[in-house]
Tab-separated table of C-alpha atoms in Angstrom:
chain	number	residue	atom	x	y	z
U	5	ILE	CA	0.000	0.000	0.000
U	6	VAL	CA	1.427	3.372	-1.048
U	7	LEU	CA	-0.045	6.423	0.709
U	8	HIS	CA	0.720	9.605	-1.220
U	9	THR	CA	-0.338	12.637	0.830
U	10	ARG	CA	1.124	15.264	-1.490
U	11	PRO	CA	-0.068	14.423	-4.997
U	12	LYS	CA	1.110	17.763	-6.405
U	13	PRO	CA	3.864	18.557	-7.061
U	14	MET	CA	4.078	14.918	-8.020
U	15	ALA	CA	6.985	13.039	-6.454
U	16	PHE	CA	8.356	10.094	-8.429
U	17	LEU	CA	7.462	6.868	-6.608
U	18	ASP	CA	8.684	4.355	-9.217
U	19	VAL	CA	5.295	2.686	-9.451
U	20	GLY	CA	6.548	0.813	-12.517
U	21	THR	CA	8.998	-1.239	-10.432
U	22	LEU	CA	6.562	-1.752	-7.559
U	23	SER	CA	3.744	-2.815	-9.877
U	24	ARG	CA	6.042	-5.264	-11.695
U	25	LEU	CA	6.587	-7.034	-8.375
U	26	CYS	CA	2.825	-7.181	-7.780
U	27	ARG	CA	2.194	-8.513	-11.272
U	28	SER	CA	4.806	-11.280	-11.065
U	29	THR	CA	3.566	-12.371	-7.634
U	30	THR	CA	-0.135	-11.798	-8.547
U	31	GLY	CA	-0.410	-9.499	-5.545
U	32	ARG	CA	-2.285	-6.228	-4.904
U	33	PHE	CA	-1.005	-2.712	-5.431
U	34	ILE	CA	-2.989	0.007	-3.670
U	35	TRP	CA	-2.087	3.636	-4.340
U	36	ILE	CA	-3.944	6.207	-2.224
U	37	ARG	CA	-3.451	9.764	-3.450
U	38	THR	CA	-5.130	12.499	-1.481
U	39	LEU	CA	-4.327	15.621	0.518
U	40	ASP	CA	-7.160	14.941	2.964
U	41	TRP	CA	-5.939	11.411	3.605
U	42	LYS	CA	-7.396	10.994	7.109
U	43	ASN	CA	-10.966	11.582	5.983
U	44	VAL	CA	-10.558	9.364	2.916
U	45	LEU	CA	-9.058	6.485	4.885
U	46	PHE	CA	-11.404	6.652	7.856
U	47	GLN	CA	-14.562	7.958	6.217
U	48	GLU	CA	-17.673	6.573	7.902
U	49	LEU	CA	-20.651	5.371	5.942
U	50	SER	CA	-24.159	5.402	7.337
U	51	ARG	CA	-25.578	2.149	8.623
U	52	PRO	CA	-25.558	-0.635	7.549
U	53	PHE	CA	-22.315	0.483	5.852
U	54	SER	CA	-20.461	1.496	9.009
U	55	LEU	CA	-17.120	-0.034	8.029
U	56	SER	CA	-14.341	2.498	7.567
U	57	PHE	CA	-12.502	2.649	4.278
U	58	LEU	CA	-9.067	1.519	5.485
U	59	PRO	CA	-10.119	-1.707	7.295
U	60	VAL	CA	-12.182	-2.828	4.300
U	61	LEU	CA	-9.383	-1.899	1.893
U	62	VAL	CA	-6.844	-4.011	3.768
U	63	SER	CA	-9.106	-6.912	4.737
U	64	ARG	CA	-10.754	-7.451	1.343
U	65	PRO	CA	-7.887	-9.416	-0.287
U	66	LEU	CA	-7.346	-11.307	2.994
U	67	THR	CA	-10.920	-12.453	3.576
U	68	CYS	CA	-11.943	-13.478	0.053
U	69	CYS	CA	-11.450	-16.948	-1.400
U	70	PHE	CA	-7.926	-17.510	-2.684
U	71	GLY	CA	-5.522	-20.171	-3.841
U	72	MET	CA	-1.743	-20.470	-3.482
U	73	ASP	CA	1.062	-22.033	-5.522
U	74	ALA	CA	-1.170	-22.401	-8.556
U	75	ILE	CA	-0.381	-23.796	-11.994
U	76	PHE	CA	-2.646	-22.855	-14.900
U	77	LYS	CA	-2.626	-24.877	-18.105
U	78	VAL	CA	-4.702	-24.873	-21.297
U	79	ARG	CA	-5.089	-27.541	-23.939
U	80	CYS	CA	-7.345	-27.697	-26.970
U	81	SER	CA	-8.693	-30.146	-29.512
U	82	GLU	CA	-7.168	-30.977	-32.867
U	83	GLY	CA	-6.834	-28.019	-35.190
U	84	LEU	CA	-6.187	-25.422	-32.485
U	85	ARG	CA	-3.143	-24.448	-30.481
U	86	VAL	CA	-2.355	-21.977	-27.714
U	87	LYS	CA	-0.555	-19.011	-29.235
U	88	SER	CA	0.076	-16.840	-26.173
U	89	TYR	CA	-1.156	-15.532	-22.848
U	90	LEU	CA	-1.966	-11.813	-23.041
U	91	ALA	CA	-0.545	-9.647	-20.232
U	92	ALA	CA	-0.729	-12.691	-17.992
U	93	PRO	CA	0.109	-12.506	-14.278
U	94	GLY	CA	2.710	-14.758	-12.715
U	95	ALA	CA	5.418	-16.442	-14.767
U	96	GLU	CA	5.025	-18.302	-18.069
U	97	PHE	CA	6.934	-21.495	-18.831
U	98	LYS	CA	7.173	-23.790	-21.823
U	99	LYS	CA	7.334	-27.488	-21.059
U	100	GLY	CA	7.443	-30.716	-23.018
U	101	LEU	CA	8.177	-31.561	-26.627
U	102	ASP	CA	4.918	-30.011	-27.766
U	103	ASP	CA	5.969	-26.589	-26.413
U	104	THR	CA	3.098	-26.554	-23.901
U	105	ARG	CA	2.694	-23.214	-22.113
U	106	GLU	CA	1.978	-23.069	-18.393
U	107	LEU	CA	1.446	-20.227	-15.966
U	108	GLU	CA	2.821	-20.386	-12.437
U	109	LEU	CA	0.753	-18.160	-10.143
U	110	PRO	CA	1.840	-17.614	-6.529
U	111	PHE	CA	-1.655	-16.363	-5.691
U	112	VAL	CA	-5.105	-16.713	-7.306
U	113	LEU	CA	-8.130	-14.552	-6.448
U	114	PRO	CA	-11.717	-14.582	-7.732
U	115	ASP	CA	-10.963	-11.594	-9.975
U	116	THR	CA	-7.791	-13.067	-11.486
U	117	SER	CA	-8.198	-12.654	-15.240
U	118	ILE	CA	-6.194	-14.604	-17.820
U	119	ALA	CA	-6.635	-14.029	-21.566
U	120	VAL	CA	-5.541	-16.831	-23.882
U	121	GLU	CA	-4.953	-16.303	-27.595
U	122	PHE	CA	-5.511	-19.325	-29.844
U	123	ASP	CA	-4.318	-19.988	-33.347
U	124	HIS	CA	-5.141	-22.540	-36.038
U	125	ALA	CA	-2.727	-25.463	-36.037
U	126	ILE	CA	-1.379	-26.994	-39.224
U	127	GLY	CA	-4.293	-28.513	-41.066
U	128	GLY	CA	-6.855	-26.476	-39.134
U	129	ILE	CA	-10.170	-27.731	-37.766
U	130	HIS	CA	-11.756	-30.474	-39.819
U	131	LYS	CA	-14.692	-29.177	-41.852
U	132	ASN	CA	-16.999	-31.896	-40.489
U	133	ASN	CA	-16.378	-30.936	-36.854
U	134	THR	CA	-19.325	-29.207	-35.225
U	135	TYR	CA	-17.422	-28.168	-32.098
U	136	ALA	CA	-13.892	-27.298	-31.028
U	137	PHE	CA	-12.962	-28.064	-27.421
U	138	VAL	CA	-10.837	-26.045	-25.012
U	139	GLN	CA	-9.918	-27.275	-21.537
U	140	PHE	CA	-8.557	-25.184	-18.667
U	141	ALA	CA	-6.902	-26.740	-15.607
U	142	LEU	CA	-5.956	-24.919	-12.401
U	143	LEU	CA	-3.958	-26.730	-9.727
U	144	TYR	CA	-3.753	-24.784	-6.449
U	145	THR	CA	-3.527	-25.031	-2.660
U	146	THR	CA	-6.453	-23.839	-0.552
U	147	ALA	CA	-6.194	-21.738	2.610
U	148	PHE	CA	-6.563	-24.996	4.575
U	149	GLY	CA	-3.560	-26.608	2.879
U	150	HIS	CA	-5.542	-28.907	0.569
U	151	ARG	CA	-4.265	-29.410	-2.956
U	152	ARG	CA	-7.132	-29.006	-5.461
U	153	LEU	CA	-7.482	-29.382	-9.210
U	154	ARG	CA	-10.287	-27.602	-11.051
U	155	VAL	CA	-10.931	-28.414	-14.692
U	156	SER	CA	-13.294	-26.538	-17.014
U	157	THR	CA	-14.087	-27.688	-20.537
U	158	LEU	CA	-15.701	-25.474	-23.166
U	159	ALA	CA	-17.337	-26.711	-26.347
U	160	ILE	CA	-17.151	-23.901	-28.910
U	161	ARG	CA	-19.386	-24.183	-31.946
U	162	CYS	CA	-17.597	-24.070	-35.286
U	163	ALA	CA	-19.007	-21.825	-38.006
U	164	SER	CA	-18.295	-21.234	-41.671
U	165	ASP	CA	-20.402	-18.058	-41.781
U	166	PRO	CA	-18.605	-14.996	-40.319
U	167	GLY	CA	-22.012	-13.524	-39.498
U	168	GLU	CA	-22.469	-16.115	-36.752
U	169	VAL	CA	-19.275	-14.946	-35.091
U	170	TYR	CA	-20.515	-11.351	-35.015
U	171	ARG	CA	-23.933	-12.388	-33.735
U	172	ASN	CA	-22.519	-14.448	-30.848
U	173	LEU	CA	-19.564	-12.255	-29.883
U	174	ASP	CA	-19.055	-11.412	-26.193
U	175	PHE	CA	-18.418	-7.664	-26.075
U	176	GLY	CA	-16.913	-7.679	-22.579
U	177	ALA	CA	-14.486	-10.485	-23.382
U	178	TYR	CA	-13.462	-8.871	-26.674
U	179	THR	CA	-12.772	-5.464	-25.116
U	180	ALA	CA	-10.789	-7.131	-22.329
U	181	VAL	CA	-8.643	-8.887	-24.954
U	182	LEU	CA	-8.131	-5.608	-26.833
U	183	THR	CA	-7.059	-3.962	-23.582
U	184	LYS	CA	-4.577	-6.689	-22.704
U	185	GLN	CA	-3.118	-6.600	-26.221
U	186	ALA	CA	-2.610	-2.851	-25.836
U	187	VAL	CA	-0.862	-3.418	-22.492
U	188	GLU	CA	1.560	-5.863	-24.100
U	189	ASN	CA	2.294	-3.467	-26.968
U	190	VAL	CA	2.996	-0.575	-24.594
U	191	GLN	CA	5.450	-2.700	-22.637
U	192	GLU	CA	7.400	-3.805	-25.701
U	193	PRO	CA	10.972	-2.382	-25.556
U	194	ALA	CA	11.851	0.205	-28.200
U	195	GLU	CA	14.658	2.645	-28.916
U	196	GLU	CA	12.301	5.632	-28.926
U	197	ILE	CA	10.526	6.171	-25.625
U	198	LEU	CA	7.131	7.078	-27.133
U	199	ALA	CA	7.152	4.444	-29.894
U	200	PRO	CA	5.368	1.688	-27.880
U	201	ILE	CA	2.423	4.000	-27.141
U	202	ARG	CA	2.036	4.916	-30.810
U	203	VAL	CA	2.295	1.253	-31.799
U	204	ALA	CA	-0.313	0.203	-29.219
U	205	ARG	CA	-2.760	2.918	-30.289
U	206	SER	CA	-2.314	2.150	-33.979
U	207	ALA	CA	-2.540	-1.634	-33.516
U	208	MET	CA	-5.782	-1.388	-31.537
U	209	GLU	CA	-7.408	0.976	-34.033
U	210	GLN	CA	-6.314	-1.155	-36.993
U	211	GLN	CA	-7.825	-4.243	-35.411
U	212	VAL	CA	-11.120	-2.416	-34.824
U	213	ILE	CA	-11.104	-1.208	-38.437
U	214	LYS	CA	-10.402	-4.724	-39.666
U	215	VAL	CA	-13.255	-6.205	-37.620
U	216	LEU	CA	-15.806	-3.580	-38.701
U	217	ALA	CA	-14.679	-3.701	-42.323
U	218	GLY	CA	-15.051	-7.486	-42.282
U	219	TYR	CA	-18.614	-7.117	-41.055
U	220	ARG	CA	-19.349	-4.647	-43.842
U	221	GLN	CA	-17.909	-7.037	-46.446
U	222	GLN	CA	-19.983	-10.012	-45.357
U	223	LYS	CA	-23.146	-7.872	-45.394
U	224	THR	CA	-23.721	-7.734	-49.155
U	225	ASP	CA	-26.894	-5.677	-48.762
U	226	LEU	CA	-24.876	-2.881	-47.127
U	227	GLN	CA	-22.110	-2.597	-49.703
U	228	SER	CA	-23.647	0.438	-51.393
U	229	SER	CA	-24.571	2.181	-48.140
U	230	GLY	CA	-22.525	5.243	-47.278
U	231	GLN	CA	-23.247	4.998	-43.554
U	232	LEU	CA	-21.205	3.402	-40.799
U	233	VAL	CA	-22.969	0.149	-39.958
U	234	LEU	CA	-22.025	-1.615	-36.723
U	235	PRO	CA	-22.853	-5.176	-35.609
U	236	GLU	CA	-25.457	-5.424	-32.872
U	237	ARG	CA	-22.930	-6.788	-30.386
U	238	LEU	CA	-20.301	-4.141	-31.289
U	239	GLN	CA	-22.352	-0.959	-31.159
U	240	LEU	CA	-20.066	0.448	-28.459
U	241	LEU	CA	-16.762	-0.719	-29.968
U	242	PRO	CA	-15.775	2.662	-31.526
U	243	LEU	CA	-16.648	4.390	-28.243
U	244	PHE	CA	-14.507	1.916	-26.307
U	245	CYS	CA	-11.560	2.310	-28.702
U	246	MET	CA	-11.673	6.120	-28.489
U	247	SER	CA	-12.043	6.064	-24.682
U	248	LEU	CA	-9.152	3.657	-24.185
U	249	MET	CA	-6.871	5.885	-26.268
U	250	LYS	CA	-7.743	8.759	-23.894
U	251	SER	CA	-6.955	6.712	-20.785
U	252	ASP	CA	-3.826	7.115	-18.678
U	253	MET	CA	-2.420	4.033	-20.373
U	254	LEU	CA	-2.465	5.297	-23.992
U	255	ARG	CA	-2.904	9.081	-23.761
U	256	PRO	CA	0.256	11.070	-24.660
U	257	SER	CA	1.710	12.801	-21.623
U	258	LEU	CA	2.086	16.130	-23.419
U	259	PRO	CA	-0.497	17.285	-26.003
U	260	THR	CA	0.764	18.080	-29.481
U	261	ARG	CA	1.008	21.684	-30.616
U	262	SER	CA	-1.700	21.221	-33.227
U	263	SER	CA	-4.231	20.551	-30.447
U	264	GLY	CA	-3.835	24.045	-29.083
U	265	MET	CA	-3.306	22.683	-25.554
U	266	ARG	CA	-0.119	23.030	-23.567
U	267	SER	CA	0.633	21.603	-20.153
U	268	GLY	CA	3.284	22.623	-17.669
U	269	HIS	CA	3.596	19.063	-16.373
U	270	ALA	CA	3.275	15.549	-17.710
U	271	ASN	CA	-0.311	14.281	-17.767
U	272	PRO	CA	-0.304	11.391	-17.112
U	273	THR	CA	2.947	11.028	-15.206
U	274	ALA	CA	5.154	7.947	-15.463
U	275	ASP	CA	3.732	6.642	-12.171
U	276	GLU	CA	0.137	7.153	-13.318
U	277	ARG	CA	0.807	5.332	-16.581
U	278	ALA	CA	2.478	2.420	-14.778
U	279	PHE	CA	-0.458	2.205	-12.354
U	280	ALA	CA	-2.911	2.163	-15.264
U	281	LEU	CA	-0.874	-0.514	-17.072
U	282	LEU	CA	-1.012	-2.765	-14.015
U	283	HIS	CA	-4.793	-2.583	-13.622
U	284	PHE	CA	-5.646	-2.586	-17.330
U	285	GLY	CA	-3.469	-5.677	-17.704
U	286	ALA	CA	-5.567	-7.430	-15.049
U	287	VAL	CA	-8.923	-6.128	-16.310
U	288	THR	CA	-11.917	-8.469	-16.326
U	289	PRO	CA	-14.615	-8.563	-19.037
U	290	THR	CA	-17.112	-6.991	-16.622
U	291	MET	CA	-14.846	-4.004	-15.930
U	292	SER	CA	-13.210	-3.307	-19.303
U	293	MET	CA	-15.808	-0.812	-20.545
U	294	LEU	CA	-16.187	0.989	-17.214
U	295	MET	CA	-12.445	1.502	-16.771
U	296	ALA	CA	-12.191	3.011	-20.259
U	297	HIS	CA	-15.506	4.921	-20.350
U	298	PRO	CA	-16.513	6.158	-16.845
U	299	ASN	CA	-20.066	6.451	-15.585
U	300	LEU	CA	-21.345	9.925	-14.719
U	301	PHE	CA	-24.348	10.357	-12.400
U	302	CYS	CA	-26.105	13.585	-11.418
U	303	LEU	CA	-26.722	13.693	-7.649
U	304	SER	CA	-28.777	16.899	-7.697
U	305	ALA	CA	-32.570	16.598	-7.731
U	306	LEU	CA	-32.626	12.795	-7.560
U	307	GLU	CA	-35.856	11.294	-8.865
U	308	LYS	CA	-38.252	9.516	-6.531
U	309	GLY	CA	-37.001	6.048	-5.639
U	310	VAL	CA	-33.393	6.683	-6.690
U	311	GLY	CA	-30.942	5.800	-3.926
U	312	ASN	CA	-33.473	3.571	-2.175
U	313	TRP	CA	-33.458	-0.188	-1.702
U	314	CYS	CA	-35.210	-2.312	-4.333
U	315	TYR	CA	-35.736	-6.017	-4.803
U	316	LEU	CA	-37.371	-8.384	-7.250
U	317	PRO	CA	-40.251	-10.313	-5.638
U	318	HIS	CA	-39.829	-14.054	-5.208
U	319	ASP	CA	-42.181	-16.549	-6.740
U	320	ASN	CA	-44.196	-18.935	-4.582
U	321	ARG	CA	-41.916	-21.911	-4.952
U	322	ASN	CA	-40.814	-23.488	-1.684
U	323	SER	CA	-37.356	-24.460	-2.938
U	324	ARG	CA	-35.112	-21.951	-4.637
U	325	SER	CA	-31.644	-22.399	-6.074
U	326	PRO	CA	-28.714	-20.181	-5.019
U	327	PHE	CA	-29.004	-18.490	-8.415
U	328	ASP	CA	-32.613	-17.553	-7.662
U	329	GLU	CA	-31.620	-16.123	-4.301
U	330	THR	CA	-28.842	-14.070	-5.885
U	331	ALA	CA	-31.101	-12.776	-8.659
U	332	HIS	CA	-33.664	-11.591	-6.098
U	333	SER	CA	-31.235	-10.007	-3.628
U	334	ALA	CA	-31.729	-6.372	-2.659
U	335	TYR	CA	-29.995	-3.604	-4.584
U	336	VAL	CA	-29.943	0.197	-4.659
U	337	SER	CA	-31.732	1.981	-7.499
U	338	MET	CA	-29.252	4.083	-9.487
U	339	PRO	CA	-29.912	7.332	-11.386
U	340	PRO	CA	-29.565	7.285	-15.191
U	341	THR	CA	-26.041	7.637	-16.520
U	342	ILE	CA	-24.896	10.747	-18.360
U	343	GLY	CA	-22.294	10.911	-21.107
U	344	PRO	CA	-18.889	11.824	-19.595
U	345	SER	CA	-18.646	15.225	-21.250
U	346	ILE	CA	-18.059	18.732	-19.941
U	347	ALA	CA	-21.125	19.806	-21.916
U	348	CYS	CA	-23.255	17.620	-19.598
U	349	ILE	CA	-21.896	19.178	-16.396
U	350	LEU	CA	-23.726	22.174	-14.932
U	351	GLU	CA	-22.027	24.594	-12.566
U	352	ASP	CA	-24.943	24.463	-10.104
U	353	ALA	CA	-25.122	20.669	-9.784
U	354	ILE	CA	-23.241	17.849	-8.037
U	355	TYR	CA	-22.052	14.736	-9.884
U	356	LEU	CA	-20.641	11.305	-9.111
U	357	VAL	CA	-17.902	10.072	-11.464
U	358	ASP	CA	-17.112	6.345	-11.401
U	359	ASP	CA	-14.065	5.210	-13.398
U	360	GLY	CA	-13.828	1.746	-11.865
U	361	MET	CA	-10.842	2.697	-9.690
U	362	SER	CA	-12.076	5.733	-7.750
U	363	LEU	CA	-15.312	7.582	-7.047
U	364	TYR	CA	-15.198	11.364	-7.490
U	365	VAL	CA	-17.920	13.654	-6.143
U	366	LEU	CA	-17.692	16.802	-8.295
U	367	VAL	CA	-19.298	19.893	-6.742
U	368	GLY	CA	-20.072	22.686	-9.188
U	369	GLN	CA	-18.809	26.183	-8.507
U	370	GLU	CA	-22.332	27.659	-8.304
U	371	VAL	CA	-23.882	25.029	-6.013
U	372	SER	CA	-25.806	26.819	-3.286
U	373	THR	CA	-24.627	26.953	0.298
U	374	GLU	CA	-27.832	25.217	1.437
U	375	ALA	CA	-27.138	22.239	-0.849
U	376	ARG	CA	-23.532	22.012	0.308
U	377	ASN	CA	-24.559	22.060	3.972
U	378	GLU	CA	-27.180	19.379	3.371
U	379	LEU	CA	-24.898	16.942	1.544
U	380	PHE	CA	-21.568	17.591	3.260
U	381	GLU	CA	-20.317	18.103	6.768
U	382	SER	CA	-16.990	19.323	8.086
U	383	ARG	CA	-14.868	17.318	10.480
U	384	SER	CA	-13.571	18.907	13.666
U	385	LYS	CA	-9.979	18.202	12.601
U	386	GLY	CA	-10.578	19.609	9.133
U	387	GLY	CA	-11.752	18.124	5.871
U	388	THR	CA	-15.138	17.465	4.312
U	389	VAL	CA	-17.124	14.228	4.182
U	390	ILE	CA	-20.574	13.240	2.959
U	391	SER	CA	-23.184	13.761	5.663
U	392	ASN	CA	-24.642	10.818	7.554
U	393	SER	CA	-27.503	12.794	9.053
U	394	SER	CA	-29.414	14.209	6.058
U	395	ASP	CA	-31.682	12.112	3.832
U	396	TRP	CA	-29.792	13.266	0.758
U	397	GLY	CA	-26.468	12.227	2.300
U	398	LYS	CA	-27.847	8.785	3.128
U	399	GLN	CA	-29.080	8.409	-0.459
U	400	VAL	CA	-25.622	9.253	-1.804
U	401	HIS	CA	-23.995	6.810	0.624
U	402	ARG	CA	-26.250	4.044	-0.694
U	403	LEU	CA	-25.388	4.970	-4.292
U	404	ILE	CA	-21.695	4.807	-3.427
U	405	TRP	CA	-22.167	1.395	-1.828
U	406	GLN	CA	-23.919	0.112	-4.950
U	407	CYS	CA	-21.100	1.421	-7.161
U	408	ARG	CA	-18.516	-0.292	-4.984
U	409	VAL	CA	-20.215	-3.658	-5.290
U	410	TYR	CA	-20.647	-3.309	-9.056
U	411	THR	CA	-20.383	-6.765	-10.744
U	412	ASN	CA	-20.663	-8.373	-7.310
U	413	VAL	CA	-22.969	-11.384	-6.943
U	414	HIS	CA	-22.526	-12.066	-3.231
U	415	GLY	CA	-23.749	-8.805	-1.659
U	416	GLY	CA	-20.559	-7.819	0.172
U	417	PRO	CA	-17.586	-5.598	-0.688
U	418	GLU	CA	-15.072	-8.331	0.156
U	419	SER	CA	-16.084	-10.400	-2.874
U	420	THR	CA	-16.523	-7.674	-5.465
U	421	LEU	CA	-14.767	-7.968	-8.812
U	422	ARG	CA	-13.559	-4.378	-8.818
U	423	PRO	CA	-9.754	-4.014	-8.822
U	424	THR	CA	-9.878	-1.722	-5.766
U	425	TYR	CA	-12.231	-0.756	-2.976
U	426	ALA	CA	-12.861	2.623	-4.570
U	427	PRO	CA	-12.122	5.652	-2.374
U	428	VAL	CA	-14.515	8.613	-2.446
U	429	ILE	CA	-12.756	11.862	-3.353
U	430	ILE	CA	-14.714	15.121	-3.056
U	431	VAL	CA	-13.695	17.735	-5.641
U	432	PHE	CA	-14.869	21.341	-5.391
U	433	ALA	CA	-14.769	23.260	-8.672
U	434	LYS	CA	-13.111	26.663	-8.206
U	435	GLY	CA	-13.098	28.114	-11.693
U	436	ALA	CA	-9.632	29.054	-12.922
U	437	ALA	CA	-8.125	27.973	-9.589
U	438	SER	CA	-9.180	24.371	-10.320
U	439	ARG	CA	-6.239	24.041	-12.688
U	440	ASP	CA	-3.959	23.596	-9.693
U	441	ASP	CA	-6.119	20.816	-8.220
U	442	PRO	CA	-4.801	17.403	-9.333
U	443	PHE	CA	-8.129	15.740	-8.582
U	444	HIS	CA	-10.130	18.237	-10.611
U	445	GLU	CA	-7.687	17.572	-13.437
U	446	ALA	CA	-8.272	13.825	-12.981
U	447	VAL	CA	-12.038	14.342	-13.253
U	448	MET	CA	-11.636	16.390	-16.445
U	449	ASN	CA	-9.450	13.639	-17.903
U	450	ARG	CA	-12.380	11.244	-17.368
U	451	MET	CA	-14.583	13.321	-19.698
U	452	VAL	CA	-13.641	11.041	-22.575
U	453	ASP	CA	-16.528	12.047	-24.849
U	454	ASP	CA	-14.832	15.434	-25.298
U	455	ALA	CA	-11.774	16.429	-27.295
U	456	ILE	CA	-9.146	16.175	-24.558
U	457	GLY	CA	-5.388	15.677	-24.645
U	458	GLY	CA	-5.204	16.452	-28.345
U	459	GLU	CA	-7.781	13.758	-29.185
U	460	ARG	CA	-11.031	14.123	-31.128
U	461	ASP	CA	-14.468	14.056	-29.550
U	462	TYR	CA	-16.693	11.058	-30.228
U	463	LYS	CA	-18.517	12.548	-33.205
U	464	ASP	CA	-15.305	13.481	-35.023
U	465	TYR	CA	-13.654	10.180	-34.116
U	466	LEU	CA	-16.613	8.231	-35.482
U	467	GLY	CA	-16.391	10.148	-38.762
U	468	SER	CA	-12.643	9.510	-38.990
U	469	LEU	CA	-13.129	5.806	-38.260
U	470	HIS	CA	-15.797	5.568	-40.967
U	471	LYS	CA	-13.420	7.056	-43.550
U	472	LYS	CA	-10.683	4.578	-42.609
U	473	ILE	CA	-13.102	1.648	-42.874
U	474	GLN	CA	-14.266	2.872	-46.270
U	475	ALA	CA	-10.648	3.242	-47.440
U	476	THR	CA	-9.967	-0.339	-46.331
U	477	LEU	CA	-12.959	-1.604	-48.320
U	478	ASP	CA	-11.929	0.334	-51.425
U	479	LYS	CA	-8.499	-1.293	-51.587
């Protein structure tokens, strides 16, 4: 755990070296950056969420299910072969005459994500085969010292029509693979320091263009159409690609002169990029889109029912499976999401920004004093926290709890699939003075729908992508 109490001016912490250790040992790296560190670490949530931030942060990886001294191995049926593991944790080894690849993992957690890239072997899959089979084996030691072997076998339907692939594609899995490929490209050694970033950005965009152009080619009825046509399962692919290129992992540290933007300091810094590389390399399919394209919620004038507990009523059956119980567990109703754009942010409103790693509460410059006093309260030793006494503050606390357990199926923060137990950082907009606030700058960097860091906004990027796809088809 690295506690950074003076995030600006930014001291060099060598996160790249520290994160490499965590990646090779499949451990956790927690970086807490805040000036008001006492209130962030020991912030109290209203009941039943009375656990402080720091105890939950530390205990979460210790109390969840885990395995030790694990070996992960993949084998596949005739016609396929394992090509590589993408940004895999642990250490990779090749064993045997058949060049079998294995992963040695000192530690395995429920959110451990491993992406495997397959390739066609010599001869390929026989044309009469209806399925191709892939088998995953994980050998590990439990917390009680028992040696266990878990084997999962997948039967993947073979198809001769590319349209079936597009219709059955898993968007979360595909974006996670794209992210891990970008992580590997960024970490490739090169003589020029910025070359890996350019290569990673170009490789990801070219793959997206190739996929969308292939869909256009196999749709003969759309050949003469001048519009950009996207598969049903890939409607958000251009948005994901643009957002990932604006992330701390792929965004250039200094904007180009043609963008009209100049910065007196690197944004992101080397430490911020290394931190992003670590967590993007371990991204899960459920988190890939959120970490690239944050959610933005308006906390002002919440509609009736928002922030309150909801549940789906049970049927009258006497016996219910664990899946039924999970599907009907209580949850907190969330407000509708807003596009992460400065154009959507009003100066007299309060917003919650969720980027998968942290939760930012952005307070507009023109928010009234009455609203500030209702939602926030000051600590005796200094600092501001969300109020536990007002109804509005309790609603916001419940919304924060629901965000923290996003993708969770067990109802507790210790088993969530998020990479971190997200801290809540309150950011007060101060007009021109906000430029010196590193957290306000972080929030503005999450407005990925806008033209930031020398990049295009979504509308212009979509038009540019359409032209590149059309040029590929015209070749």
